[in-house]
GROMACS .gro file of C-alpha atoms in nm:
model
  513
    1MET     CA    1  -0.002   0.027  -0.013
    2SER     CA    2   0.149   0.322  -0.087
    3GLY     CA    3   0.115   0.676   0.090
    4GLY     CA    4  -0.165   0.870   0.084
    5LEU     CA    5  -0.273   1.244   0.243
    6LEU     CA    6  -0.633   1.416   0.199
    7VAL     CA    7  -0.646   1.743   0.152
    8ALA     CA    8  -0.977   1.891   0.306
    9GLY     CA    9  -1.100   2.271   0.353
   10THR     CA   10  -1.284   2.450   0.586
   11THR     CA   11  -1.526   2.568   0.322
   12SER     CA   12  -1.576   2.542  -0.071
   13ASP     CA   13  -1.306   2.736  -0.275
   14ALA     CA   14  -1.061   2.747  -0.002
   15GLY     CA   15  -0.825   2.615  -0.237
   16LYS     CA   16  -0.835   2.264  -0.199
   17SER     CA   17  -0.821   2.171  -0.592
   18VAL     CA   18  -0.460   2.407  -0.607
   19VAL     CA   19  -0.322   2.254  -0.292
   20THR     CA   20  -0.405   1.903  -0.413
   21ALA     CA   21  -0.213   1.997  -0.798
   22GLY     CA   22   0.046   2.153  -0.578
   23ILE     CA   23   0.140   1.869  -0.357
   24CYS     CA   24   0.129   1.680  -0.677
   25ARG     CA   25   0.383   1.882  -0.892
   26TRP     CA   26   0.606   1.902  -0.642
   27LEU     CA   27   0.611   1.544  -0.543
   28VAL     CA   28   0.659   1.403  -0.926
   29ARG     CA   29   0.987   1.686  -0.939
   30GLN     CA   30   1.104   1.497  -0.628
   31GLY     CA   31   1.084   1.148  -0.853
   32VAL     CA   32   0.724   1.032  -0.666
   33LYS     CA   33   0.524   0.851  -0.887
   34VAL     CA   34   0.207   1.005  -0.761
   35ALA     CA   35  -0.184   1.002  -0.837
   36PRO     CA   36  -0.479   1.233  -0.752
   37PHE     CA   37  -0.791   1.112  -0.612
   38LYS     CA   38  -1.164   1.269  -0.533
   39ALA     CA   39  -1.387   1.001  -0.497
   40GLN     CA   40  -1.734   1.243  -0.552
   41ASN     CA   41  -1.672   1.554  -0.751
   42MET     CA   42  -1.967   1.837  -0.796
   43SER     CA   43  -1.896   2.017  -1.176
   44LEU     CA   44  -2.010   2.113  -1.480
   45ASN     CA   45  -1.652   2.131  -1.641
   46SER     CA   46  -1.559   1.828  -1.705
   47PHE     CA   47  -1.290   1.635  -1.931
   48VAL     CA   48  -1.300   1.292  -2.139
   49THR     CA   49  -1.049   1.037  -2.072
   50LYS     CA   50  -0.890   0.838  -2.344
   51GLU     CA   51  -1.031   0.543  -2.266
   52GLY     CA   52  -1.386   0.743  -2.313
   53ALA     CA   53  -1.454   0.815  -1.945
   54GLU     CA   54  -1.577   1.162  -1.835
   55ILE     CA   55  -1.468   1.298  -1.475
   56GLY     CA   56  -1.414   1.651  -1.364
   57ARG     CA   57  -1.152   1.907  -1.531
   58ALA     CA   58  -0.972   1.980  -1.190
   59GLN     CA   59  -0.883   1.578  -1.179
   60ALA     CA   60  -0.747   1.587  -1.500
   61MET     CA   61  -0.512   1.900  -1.450
   62GLN     CA   62  -0.405   1.743  -1.126
   63ALA     CA   63  -0.308   1.451  -1.335
   64GLN     CA   64  -0.137   1.643  -1.588
   65ALA     CA   65   0.050   1.783  -1.278
   66CYS     CA   66   0.138   1.433  -1.199
   67ARG     CA   67   0.235   1.403  -1.535
   68VAL     CA   68   0.018   1.098  -1.572
   69GLU     CA   69  -0.282   1.015  -1.813
   70PRO     CA   70  -0.628   1.106  -1.679
   71THR     CA   71  -0.861   0.794  -1.569
   72ALA     CA   72  -1.180   0.740  -1.457
   73LEU     CA   73  -1.035   0.567  -1.124
   74MET     CA   74  -0.922   0.936  -0.998
   75ASN     CA   75  -1.260   1.103  -1.010
   76PRO     CA   76  -1.538   0.751  -0.982
   77VAL     CA   77  -1.840   0.975  -0.890
   78LEU     CA   78  -1.889   1.280  -1.085
   79LEU     CA   79  -2.230   1.452  -1.009
   80LYS     CA   80  -2.318   1.750  -1.309
   81PRO     CA   81  -2.626   1.964  -1.189
   82GLY     CA   82  -2.898   2.026  -1.392
   83GLY     CA   83  -3.094   2.295  -1.185
   84GLU     CA   84  -3.117   2.333  -0.795
   85GLN     CA   85  -3.237   2.011  -0.721
   86SER     CA   86  -3.059   1.731  -0.907
   87SER     CA   87  -2.799   1.597  -1.083
   88GLN     CA   88  -2.688   1.377  -1.290
   89VAL     CA   89  -2.475   1.119  -1.175
   90VAL     CA   90  -2.157   0.981  -1.363
   91LEU     CA   91  -2.006   0.666  -1.250
   92LEU     CA   92  -1.632   0.566  -1.331
   93GLY     CA   93  -1.729   0.775  -1.639
   94LYS     CA   94  -2.060   0.685  -1.755
   95PRO     CA   95  -2.394   0.866  -1.691
   96VAL     CA   96  -2.618   0.667  -1.464
   97GLY     CA   97  -2.916   0.837  -1.383
   98GLU     CA   98  -3.084   1.198  -1.279
   99LEU     CA   99  -3.104   1.203  -0.884
  100SER     CA  100  -3.229   1.493  -0.661
  101ALA     CA  101  -3.002   1.616  -0.387
  102ARG     CA  102  -3.244   1.422  -0.102
  103GLY     CA  103  -3.236   1.086  -0.342
  104TYR     CA  104  -2.873   1.092  -0.349
  105HIS     CA  105  -2.777   1.209   0.001
  106GLY     CA  106  -3.102   1.008   0.082
  107GLY     CA  107  -2.892   0.608   0.038
  108ARG     CA  108  -2.736   0.593  -0.301
  109GLN     CA  109  -2.470   0.841  -0.242
  110GLN     CA  110  -2.343   0.563   0.073
  111ARG     CA  111  -2.396   0.263  -0.148
  112LEU     CA  112  -2.116   0.438  -0.359
  113LEU     CA  113  -1.870   0.409  -0.105
  114GLY     CA  114  -1.729   0.044  -0.196
  115THR     CA  115  -1.666   0.155  -0.569
  116VAL     CA  116  -1.461   0.483  -0.443
  117LEU     CA  117  -1.299   0.294  -0.225
  118ASP     CA  118  -1.220  -0.010  -0.482
  119CYS     CA  119  -1.069   0.296  -0.711
  120LEU     CA  120  -0.862   0.442  -0.409
  121ALA     CA  121  -0.710   0.091  -0.357
  122GLU     CA  122  -0.657   0.014  -0.670
  123LEU     CA  123  -0.457   0.347  -0.727
  124ARG     CA  124  -0.273   0.271  -0.379
  125GLY     CA  125  -0.153  -0.074  -0.524
  126THR     CA  126   0.019   0.140  -0.880
  127TYR     CA  127   0.140   0.436  -0.751
  128ASP     CA  128   0.348   0.553  -0.439
  129ALA     CA  129   0.161   0.813  -0.303
  130VAL     CA  130  -0.240   0.936  -0.398
  131ILE     CA  131  -0.281   1.268  -0.298
  132CYS     CA  132  -0.668   1.325  -0.289
  133GLU     CA  133  -0.933   1.615  -0.273
  134GLY     CA  134  -1.200   1.643  -0.034
  135ALA     CA  135  -1.503   1.810  -0.132
  136GLY     CA  136  -1.682   2.136   0.050
  137SER     CA  137  -1.611   2.060   0.455
  138PRO     CA  138  -1.550   1.811   0.660
  139ALA     CA  139  -1.766   1.931   0.930
  140GLU     CA  140  -2.088   1.926   0.708
  141ILE     CA  141  -2.274   1.747   0.978
  142ASN     CA  142  -2.616   1.773   0.814
  143LEU     CA  143  -2.399   1.471   0.534
  144ARG     CA  144  -2.125   1.333   0.776
  145ARG     CA  145  -2.382   0.970   0.781
  146THR     CA  146  -2.312   0.936   0.449
  147ASP     CA  147  -2.021   1.096   0.322
  148ILE     CA  148  -1.770   0.939   0.078
  149VAL     CA  149  -1.579   1.222   0.011
  150ASN     CA  150  -1.426   1.371   0.317
  151MET     CA  151  -1.418   1.207   0.641
  152GLY     CA  152  -1.567   0.898   0.538
  153ILE     CA  153  -1.322   0.789   0.266
  154ALA     CA  154  -1.058   0.896   0.560
  155ARG     CA  155  -1.150   0.728   0.800
  156ASN     CA  156  -1.233   0.386   0.562
  157ALA     CA  157  -0.860   0.439   0.415
  158ARG     CA  158  -0.723   0.567   0.691
  159LEU     CA  159  -0.584   0.887   0.517
  160PRO     CA  160  -0.409   1.167   0.730
  161VAL     CA  161  -0.595   1.468   0.665
  162LEU     CA  162  -0.486   1.823   0.615
  163VAL     CA  163  -0.733   2.083   0.645
  164VAL     CA  164  -0.671   2.415   0.384
  165GLY     CA  165  -0.813   2.752   0.516
  166ASP     CA  166  -0.887   3.086   0.286
  167ILE     CA  167  -0.679   3.350   0.496
  168ASP     CA  168  -0.836   3.624   0.265
  169ARG     CA  169  -1.178   3.553   0.328
  170GLY     CA  170  -1.090   3.632   0.685
  171GLY     CA  171  -1.174   3.406   0.996
  172VAL     CA  172  -0.918   3.129   0.946
  173PHE     CA  173  -0.848   3.076   1.299
  174ALA     CA  174  -1.229   3.026   1.405
  175SER     CA  175  -1.261   2.812   1.085
  176PHE     CA  176  -0.995   2.573   1.143
  177PHE     CA  177  -1.073   2.548   1.542
  178GLY     CA  178  -1.472   2.499   1.442
  179THR     CA  179  -1.376   2.250   1.180
  180VAL     CA  180  -1.235   2.010   1.441
  181ALA     CA  181  -1.449   2.051   1.722
  182LEU     CA  182  -1.739   1.934   1.498
  183LEU     CA  183  -1.610   1.615   1.439
  184SER     CA  184  -1.643   1.282   1.631
  185PRO     CA  185  -1.289   1.168   1.831
  186GLU     CA  186  -1.265   0.904   1.516
  187ASP     CA  187  -1.272   1.183   1.253
  188GLN     CA  188  -1.057   1.406   1.460
  189GLU     CA  189  -0.747   1.119   1.507
  190LEU     CA  190  -0.726   1.207   1.163
  191ILE     CA  191  -0.723   1.562   1.139
  192ALA     CA  192  -0.337   1.597   1.118
  193GLY     CA  193  -0.315   1.984   1.083
  194PHE     CA  194  -0.370   2.291   0.874
  195LEU     CA  195  -0.217   2.495   0.591
  196VAL     CA  196  -0.291   2.877   0.550
  197ASN     CA  197  -0.354   2.970   0.210
  198LYS     CA  198  -0.380   3.353   0.029
  199PHE     CA  199  -0.193   3.509   0.262
  200ARG     CA  200  -0.096   3.874   0.236
  201GLY     CA  201   0.143   4.057   0.437
  202ASP     CA  202   0.439   3.962   0.713
  203VAL     CA  203   0.431   3.598   0.806
  204GLY     CA  204   0.587   3.713   1.131
  205LEU     CA  205   0.261   3.859   1.249
  206LEU     CA  206   0.029   3.548   1.162
  207GLU     CA  207   0.289   3.326   1.389
  208PRO     CA  208   0.152   3.380   1.746
  209GLY     CA  209  -0.186   3.280   1.600
  210LEU     CA  210  -0.036   2.991   1.416
  211ASP     CA  211   0.095   2.912   1.802
  212MET     CA  212  -0.204   2.949   1.960
  213LEU     CA  213  -0.411   2.769   1.698
  214GLN     CA  214  -0.151   2.467   1.775
  215GLY     CA  215  -0.227   2.500   2.174
  216LEU     CA  216  -0.606   2.469   2.151
  217THR     CA  217  -0.619   2.190   1.895
  218GLY     CA  218  -0.246   2.004   1.992
  219ARG     CA  219  -0.235   2.060   1.560
  220ARG     CA  220   0.073   2.192   1.398
  221THR     CA  221   0.050   2.448   1.084
  222TYR     CA  222   0.221   2.328   0.803
  223GLY     CA  223   0.260   2.592   0.570
  224VAL     CA  224   0.177   2.952   0.494
  225LEU     CA  225   0.101   3.042   0.102
  226PRO     CA  226   0.111   3.368  -0.008
  227PHE     CA  227  -0.150   3.541  -0.223
  228ARG     CA  228  -0.050   3.496  -0.562
  229HIS     CA  229  -0.217   3.624  -0.871
  230GLY     CA  230  -0.321   3.425  -1.152
  231LEU     CA  231  -0.261   3.101  -0.963
  232GLY     CA  232  -0.523   2.821  -1.004
  233ILE     CA  233  -0.649   2.502  -1.213
  234ASP     CA  234  -0.972   2.442  -1.421
  235GLU     CA  235  -1.253   2.533  -1.214
  236GLU     CA  236  -1.509   2.263  -1.081
  237ASP     CA  237  -1.780   2.577  -1.026
  238GLY     CA  238  -2.016   2.656  -1.391
  239MET     CA  239  -2.352   2.751  -1.224
  240GLY     CA  240  -2.352   3.059  -1.451
  241VAL     CA  241  -2.507   3.295  -1.219
  242PRO     CA  242  -2.575   3.613  -1.405
  243PRO     CA  243  -2.361   3.910  -1.305
  244ARG     CA  244  -2.635   4.126  -1.164
  245GLU     CA  245  -2.681   3.854  -0.921
  246ARG     CA  246  -2.303   3.856  -0.880
  247SER     CA  247  -2.172   3.634  -0.626
  248ARG     CA  248  -1.830   3.495  -0.534
  249ALA     CA  249  -1.912   3.210  -0.730
  250TRP     CA  250  -1.975   3.387  -1.067
  251GLU     CA  251  -1.668   3.607  -0.941
  252ARG     CA  252  -1.471   3.239  -0.985
  253VAL     CA  253  -1.668   3.210  -1.327
  254SER     CA  254  -1.562   3.503  -1.494
  255ARG     CA  255  -1.197   3.460  -1.411
  256GLY     CA  256  -0.927   3.157  -1.509
  257PRO     CA  257  -0.582   3.036  -1.408
  258VAL     CA  258  -0.498   3.153  -1.792
  259ARG     CA  259  -0.779   3.500  -1.770
  260GLU     CA  260  -0.583   3.619  -1.473
  261SER     CA  261  -0.227   3.606  -1.576
  262ALA     CA  262  -0.009   3.837  -1.737
  263VAL     CA  263   0.009   3.821  -2.074
  264ALA     CA  264   0.255   4.021  -2.312
  265PRO     CA  265   0.102   4.321  -2.550
  266PRO     CA  266  -0.072   4.264  -2.838
  267ALA     CA  267   0.182   4.146  -3.164
  268GLY     CA  268  -0.058   4.327  -3.404
  269GLU     CA  269  -0.183   4.728  -3.332
  270ASP     CA  270  -0.505   4.600  -3.242
  271VAL     CA  271  -0.669   4.379  -2.978
  272LEU     CA  272  -0.976   4.140  -3.010
  273ARG     CA  273  -1.260   4.154  -2.819
  274VAL     CA  274  -1.432   3.823  -2.725
  275ALA     CA  275  -1.785   3.825  -2.528
  276VAL     CA  276  -1.873   3.466  -2.355
  277CYS     CA  277  -2.254   3.462  -2.330
  278ALA     CA  278  -2.318   3.373  -1.948
  279ILE     CA  279  -2.584   3.086  -2.034
  280PRO     CA  280  -2.715   2.914  -1.753
  281LEU     CA  281  -2.570   2.585  -1.594
  282MET     CA  282  -2.274   2.685  -1.847
  283SER     CA  283  -2.044   2.393  -1.893
  284ASN     CA  284  -1.673   2.380  -1.948
  285PHE     CA  285  -1.644   2.766  -1.997
  286THR     CA  286  -1.278   2.652  -1.967
  287ASP     CA  287  -1.271   2.669  -2.341
  288VAL     CA  288  -1.232   3.037  -2.367
  289ASP     CA  289  -0.900   3.016  -2.181
  290ALA     CA  290  -0.701   2.941  -2.471
  291LEU     CA  291  -0.865   3.254  -2.617
  292ALA     CA  292  -0.761   3.445  -2.344
  293ALA     CA  293  -0.381   3.332  -2.308
  294GLU     CA  294  -0.340   3.492  -2.692
  295PRO     CA  295  -0.155   3.847  -2.599
  296GLY     CA  296  -0.379   4.113  -2.679
  297VAL     CA  297  -0.743   3.891  -2.695
  298VAL     CA  298  -0.964   4.001  -2.404
  299VAL     CA  299  -1.235   3.800  -2.282
  300ARG     CA  300  -1.525   3.868  -2.068
  301PHE     CA  301  -1.854   3.694  -1.959
  302VAL     CA  302  -2.183   3.922  -2.076
  303ASP     CA  303  -2.546   3.870  -2.006
  304ARG     CA  304  -2.706   4.200  -2.196
  305PRO     CA  305  -2.738   4.238  -2.573
  306GLU     CA  306  -2.581   4.589  -2.576
  307GLU     CA  307  -2.231   4.407  -2.448
  308LEU     CA  308  -2.216   4.217  -2.744
  309ALA     CA  309  -2.218   4.559  -2.948
  310ASP     CA  310  -1.809   4.612  -2.959
  311ALA     CA  311  -1.715   4.262  -2.963
  312ASP     CA  312  -1.503   4.101  -3.260
  313LEU     CA  313  -1.604   3.785  -3.176
  314VAL     CA  314  -1.931   3.635  -2.959
  315VAL     CA  315  -1.913   3.261  -2.821
  316ILE     CA  316  -2.194   3.110  -2.684
  317PRO     CA  317  -2.023   2.828  -2.454
  318GLY     CA  318  -2.161   2.496  -2.351
  319THR     CA  319  -2.455   2.390  -2.090
  320ARG     CA  320  -2.628   2.085  -1.921
  321GLY     CA  321  -2.935   2.273  -2.010
  322THR     CA  322  -2.943   2.342  -2.411
  323VAL     CA  323  -3.316   2.456  -2.444
  324ARG     CA  324  -3.300   2.613  -2.087
  325ALA     CA  325  -3.033   2.855  -2.212
  326LEU     CA  326  -3.194   2.890  -2.540
  327GLN     CA  327  -3.504   3.049  -2.325
  328TRP     CA  328  -3.256   3.219  -2.159
  329LEU     CA  329  -3.100   3.440  -2.464
  330ARG     CA  330  -3.465   3.503  -2.599
  331GLU     CA  331  -3.573   3.643  -2.283
  332ARG     CA  332  -3.206   3.873  -2.202
  333GLY     CA  333  -3.292   3.985  -2.594
  334LEU     CA  334  -2.962   3.807  -2.646
  335ALA     CA  335  -3.100   3.589  -2.928
  336ASP     CA  336  -3.228   3.872  -3.090
  337ALA     CA  337  -2.899   4.046  -3.095
  338LEU     CA  338  -2.695   3.733  -3.247
  339VAL     CA  339  -2.936   3.685  -3.531
  340ARG     CA  340  -2.858   4.049  -3.612
  341ARG     CA  341  -2.480   4.015  -3.543
  342ALA     CA  342  -2.472   3.677  -3.775
  343ALA     CA  343  -2.736   3.865  -4.048
  344ARG     CA  344  -2.376   4.137  -4.051
  345HIS     CA  345  -2.175   3.870  -4.076
  346ARG     CA  346  -1.975   3.956  -3.706
  347PRO     CA  347  -1.812   3.632  -3.577
  348VAL     CA  348  -2.027   3.393  -3.401
  349LEU     CA  349  -1.864   3.079  -3.263
  350GLY     CA  350  -2.095   2.790  -3.089
  351ILE     CA  351  -1.930   2.475  -2.882
  352CYS     CA  352  -2.160   2.198  -2.798
  353GLY     CA  353  -2.474   2.344  -2.664
  354GLY     CA  354  -2.358   2.648  -2.792
  355PHE     CA  355  -2.342   2.490  -3.143
  356GLN     CA  356  -2.729   2.330  -3.082
  357ILE     CA  357  -2.837   2.672  -2.998
  358LEU     CA  358  -2.723   2.785  -3.330
  359GLY     CA  359  -2.954   2.539  -3.495
  360GLU     CA  360  -3.282   2.499  -3.659
  361HIS     CA  361  -3.460   2.274  -3.484
  362ILE     CA  362  -3.386   2.104  -3.086
  363GLU     CA  363  -3.600   1.777  -3.013
  364ASP     CA  364  -3.567   1.716  -2.661
  365GLU     CA  365  -3.704   1.431  -2.450
  366VAL     CA  366  -3.373   1.384  -2.230
  367GLU     CA  367  -3.227   1.697  -2.070
  368SER     CA  368  -3.504   1.929  -2.059
  369ARG     CA  369  -3.839   1.677  -2.208
  370ALA     CA  370  -3.920   1.989  -2.350
  371GLY     CA  371  -4.003   1.826  -2.699
  372GLU     CA  372  -3.941   2.010  -3.005
  373VAL     CA  373  -3.806   2.366  -2.997
  374PRO     CA  374  -3.701   2.614  -3.264
  375GLY     CA  375  -3.322   2.702  -3.238
  376LEU     CA  376  -3.209   3.029  -3.354
  377GLY     CA  377  -3.187   2.923  -3.706
  378LEU     CA  378  -2.837   3.069  -3.777
  379LEU     CA  379  -2.682   2.719  -3.937
  380PRO     CA  380  -2.859   2.447  -4.097
  381VAL     CA  381  -2.830   2.203  -3.795
  382ARG     CA  382  -3.133   1.973  -3.654
  383VAL     CA  383  -3.057   1.848  -3.311
  384ARG     CA  384  -3.219   1.536  -3.164
  385PHE     CA  385  -3.112   1.434  -2.803
  386ALA     CA  386  -3.015   1.107  -2.766
  387ARG     CA  387  -3.014   0.886  -2.406
  388GLU     CA  388  -2.633   0.771  -2.457
  389LYS     CA  389  -2.413   1.047  -2.402
  390THR     CA  390  -2.143   1.091  -2.673
  391LEU     CA  391  -1.759   1.089  -2.515
  392THR     CA  392  -1.507   1.081  -2.757
  393ARG     CA  393  -1.160   1.198  -2.800
  394PRO     CA  394  -1.149   1.323  -3.219
  395ALA     CA  395  -0.914   1.447  -3.392
  396GLY     CA  396  -0.881   1.645  -3.719
  397GLU     CA  397  -0.817   1.923  -3.944
  398ALA     CA  398  -0.966   2.260  -3.975
  399LEU     CA  399  -0.851   2.586  -4.133
  400GLY     CA  400  -0.530   2.420  -4.233
  401GLU     CA  401  -0.433   2.295  -3.929
  402ARG     CA  402  -0.448   1.996  -3.649
  403VAL     CA  403  -0.710   2.033  -3.442
  404GLU     CA  404  -0.756   1.792  -3.153
  405GLY     CA  405  -1.067   1.780  -2.899
  406TYR     CA  406  -1.299   1.605  -2.665
  407GLU     CA  407  -1.662   1.589  -2.710
  408ILE     CA  408  -1.975   1.542  -2.440
  409HIS     CA  409  -2.293   1.578  -2.538
  410HIS     CA  410  -2.656   1.364  -2.534
  411GLY     CA  411  -2.695   1.627  -2.863
  412VAL     CA  412  -2.687   1.439  -3.190
  413ALA     CA  413  -2.670   1.699  -3.483
  414ASP     CA  414  -2.770   1.626  -3.824
  415VAL     CA  415  -2.592   1.896  -4.043
  416LEU     CA  416  -2.786   1.989  -4.361
  417GLY     CA  417  -2.527   2.193  -4.531
  418GLY     CA  418  -2.292   2.479  -4.482
  419GLU     CA  419  -1.900   2.427  -4.515
  420PRO     CA  420  -1.780   2.156  -4.266
  421PHE     CA  421  -1.620   2.297  -3.956
  422LEU     CA  422  -1.468   2.017  -3.687
  423ASP     CA  423  -1.758   1.768  -3.726
  424GLY     CA  424  -1.994   2.086  -3.698
  425CYS     CA  425  -2.055   2.366  -3.967
  426ARG     CA  426  -1.983   2.678  -4.057
  427VAL     CA  427  -2.192   2.959  -4.290
  428GLY     CA  428  -2.051   3.284  -4.291
  429GLN     CA  429  -1.896   3.404  -3.985
  430THR     CA  430  -2.108   3.204  -3.775
  431TRP     CA  431  -1.920   2.863  -3.699
  432GLY     CA  432  -2.055   2.563  -3.477
  433THR     CA  433  -1.856   2.252  -3.332
  434HIS     CA  434  -1.941   1.996  -3.067
  435TRP     CA  435  -1.540   1.947  -2.963
  436HIS     CA  436  -1.455   2.149  -2.668
  437GLY     CA  437  -1.068   2.201  -2.649
  438SER     CA  438  -1.024   2.289  -3.024
  439LEU     CA  439  -0.872   2.611  -2.927
  440GLU     CA  440  -0.603   2.482  -2.756
  441SER     CA  441  -0.482   2.348  -3.081
  442ASP     CA  442  -0.204   2.650  -3.097
  443GLY     CA  443  -0.186   2.672  -3.496
  444PHE     CA  444  -0.572   2.620  -3.509
  445ARG     CA  445  -0.647   2.847  -3.270
  446ARG     CA  446  -0.394   3.123  -3.493
  447ALA     CA  447  -0.560   3.065  -3.776
  448PHE     CA  448  -0.935   3.080  -3.640
  449LEU     CA  449  -0.848   3.414  -3.477
  450ARG     CA  450  -0.697   3.567  -3.764
  451GLU     CA  451  -0.996   3.490  -3.965
  452VAL     CA  452  -1.195   3.680  -3.693
  453ALA     CA  453  -0.998   3.965  -3.709
  454ALA     CA  454  -0.982   3.989  -4.066
  455ALA     CA  455  -1.405   3.980  -4.024
  456ALA     CA  456  -1.427   4.255  -3.755
  457GLY     CA  457  -1.214   4.451  -3.920
  458ARG     CA  458  -0.907   4.461  -3.628
  459ARG     CA  459  -0.534   4.479  -3.747
  460PHE     CA  460  -0.538   4.194  -3.451
  461VAL     CA  461  -0.209   3.955  -3.540
  462PRO     CA  462  -0.166   3.641  -3.354
  463ALA     CA  463   0.155   3.597  -3.132
  464PRO     CA  464   0.350   3.321  -3.316
  465ASP     CA  465   0.500   3.113  -3.021
  466THR     CA  466   0.219   3.140  -2.786
  467SER     CA  467   0.163   2.788  -2.649
  468PHE     CA  468  -0.131   2.714  -2.415
  469ALA     CA  469   0.039   2.386  -2.281
  470ALA     CA  470   0.341   2.507  -2.221
  471LEU     CA  471   0.149   2.792  -2.030
  472ARG     CA  472  -0.014   2.510  -1.817
  473GLU     CA  473   0.278   2.390  -1.743
  474GLU     CA  474   0.400   2.677  -1.612
  475GLN     CA  475   0.096   2.725  -1.412
  476LEU     CA  476   0.129   2.383  -1.247
  477ASP     CA  477   0.485   2.443  -1.206
  478ARG     CA  478   0.432   2.772  -1.001
  479LEU     CA  479   0.224   2.526  -0.764
  480GLY     CA  480   0.502   2.313  -0.694
  481ASP     CA  481   0.702   2.585  -0.615
  482LEU     CA  482   0.441   2.740  -0.380
  483ILE     CA  483   0.443   2.416  -0.230
  484GLU     CA  484   0.826   2.370  -0.235
  485GLN     CA  485   0.894   2.697  -0.107
  486HIS     CA  486   0.619   2.783   0.177
  487ALA     CA  487   0.531   2.473   0.333
  488ASP     CA  488   0.714   2.208   0.512
  489THR     CA  489   0.776   1.944   0.295
  490ASP     CA  490   0.976   1.719   0.545
  491ALA     CA  491   0.707   1.737   0.742
  492LEU     CA  492   0.414   1.682   0.481
  493TRP     CA  493   0.646   1.364   0.311
  494ARG     CA  494   0.595   1.233   0.624
  495LEU     CA  495   0.254   1.261   0.703
  496ILE     CA  496   0.217   1.137   0.326
  497GLU     CA  497   0.448   0.805   0.418
  498SER     CA  498   0.349   0.754   0.795
  499GLY     CA  499  -0.025   0.860   0.866
  500ALA     CA  500  -0.169   1.120   1.077
  501PRO     CA  501   0.040   1.151   1.420
  502GLN     CA  502  -0.088   0.941   1.717
  503GLY     CA  503  -0.212   1.082   2.010
  504LEU     CA  504  -0.398   1.390   1.840
  505PRO     CA  505  -0.615   1.548   2.122
  506PHE     CA  506  -0.984   1.571   2.109
  507ILE     CA  507  -1.129   1.895   2.084
  508PRO     CA  508  -1.533   1.905   2.277
  509PRO     CA  509  -1.791   1.889   2.198
  510GLY     CA  510  -1.733   1.678   1.875
  511ALA     CA  511  -2.005   1.558   1.650
  512PRO     CA  512  -2.357   1.609   1.729
  513ALA     CA  513  -2.526   1.226   1.868
   0.00000   0.00000   0.00000
């Protein structure tokens, strides 16, 4: 059996995914054969593995941090929200049905524990170390009985737990203490210590608090990671909250690891403005990160028709609710704005659900069960939703360049005309494809942006040397540097290798009966 660690958090978005990726990259640079694991993930941003399994994009990026190929074992349960009350359950990479939150937590989740533990055991039998990521907080006492991703997995697999807290939000000491104090004695035995994330300022001013926290809990702090702009991996959240109802969740959607990073000035005289329609249940909006990586390309998320006026390219991204997103576009006046835009031969790109929206007709008895619904009619495409989900990794050629991508969709497109484009089509400057990730192919992205710039009348020139893959690697190395430079890596390795320290004290009151 290999070493292991569970990275938990005081809250959602505390930095669990980033810390997990950073630890993975630090370990692999030490010659350790390491793999990531997240028992259960809720995300609309997913990825297709080589064997045709759907997993969360965060785990795919963590696998890249480990320099290994992602597999379904690394994320055995994926929940894809279809609204406020239900999610599609993806088990070992394949959809197995829709469940309400009550139905899932009412019994189905606990029945998946055996599968989850089998996947973890298989990874631990193959790798020197497995770095697991929790979900939300381990102190969600209302969900503890059926938990399979936090202390449920830690207890069954005897994993030491490192709790990450985002100090930039404030209240990190109370969060650390409260997290431990709300756990049962058996769970507390595995909480080894803490890791402070996103600290700004002089660490010396923080140290008295860390000493007091250790005195109160008997648990040490394994590192203080400084705040850094542009650090992250592909986001898990993508519910698409409209900007006028902004929450912290929406702010996470409108940024990204590449979109936050500083890039070089434009190679040409002009910038290129990209507006992304922030449709409901937005999925795999990470597609636009490759555009934002280009010097001189400005990406923003919009929800009003007037915000399309100065855009050189409008992107309609993927969605878990194609018909709902189409209705939303119509209600907000964006549908009419898109039709007017296409009539003036101004560039529009639809990806996956966005591609389906651009078609003539949608027949959906699967996702929304809305039956027959007219699309925007901008592309000669008719879409029928199939119960079987398409999960593939296609490759081909477009605009004279090699392209690779991945497909995740129930909608089957019957293309009736237009010019072929990545298994979809284009008419004038309106483009549609089911291929996610195609813009990560550097040559194709540059060729596409040249076409967009010409159509928009912009003197924009794509930089000749932007490598999206290299930018991702650079990002993962920065995360590894953060762990190596600001965490006690010797103590972390002892934790991974030997488990939680013995004799950790119980902090009352503990979990309620």
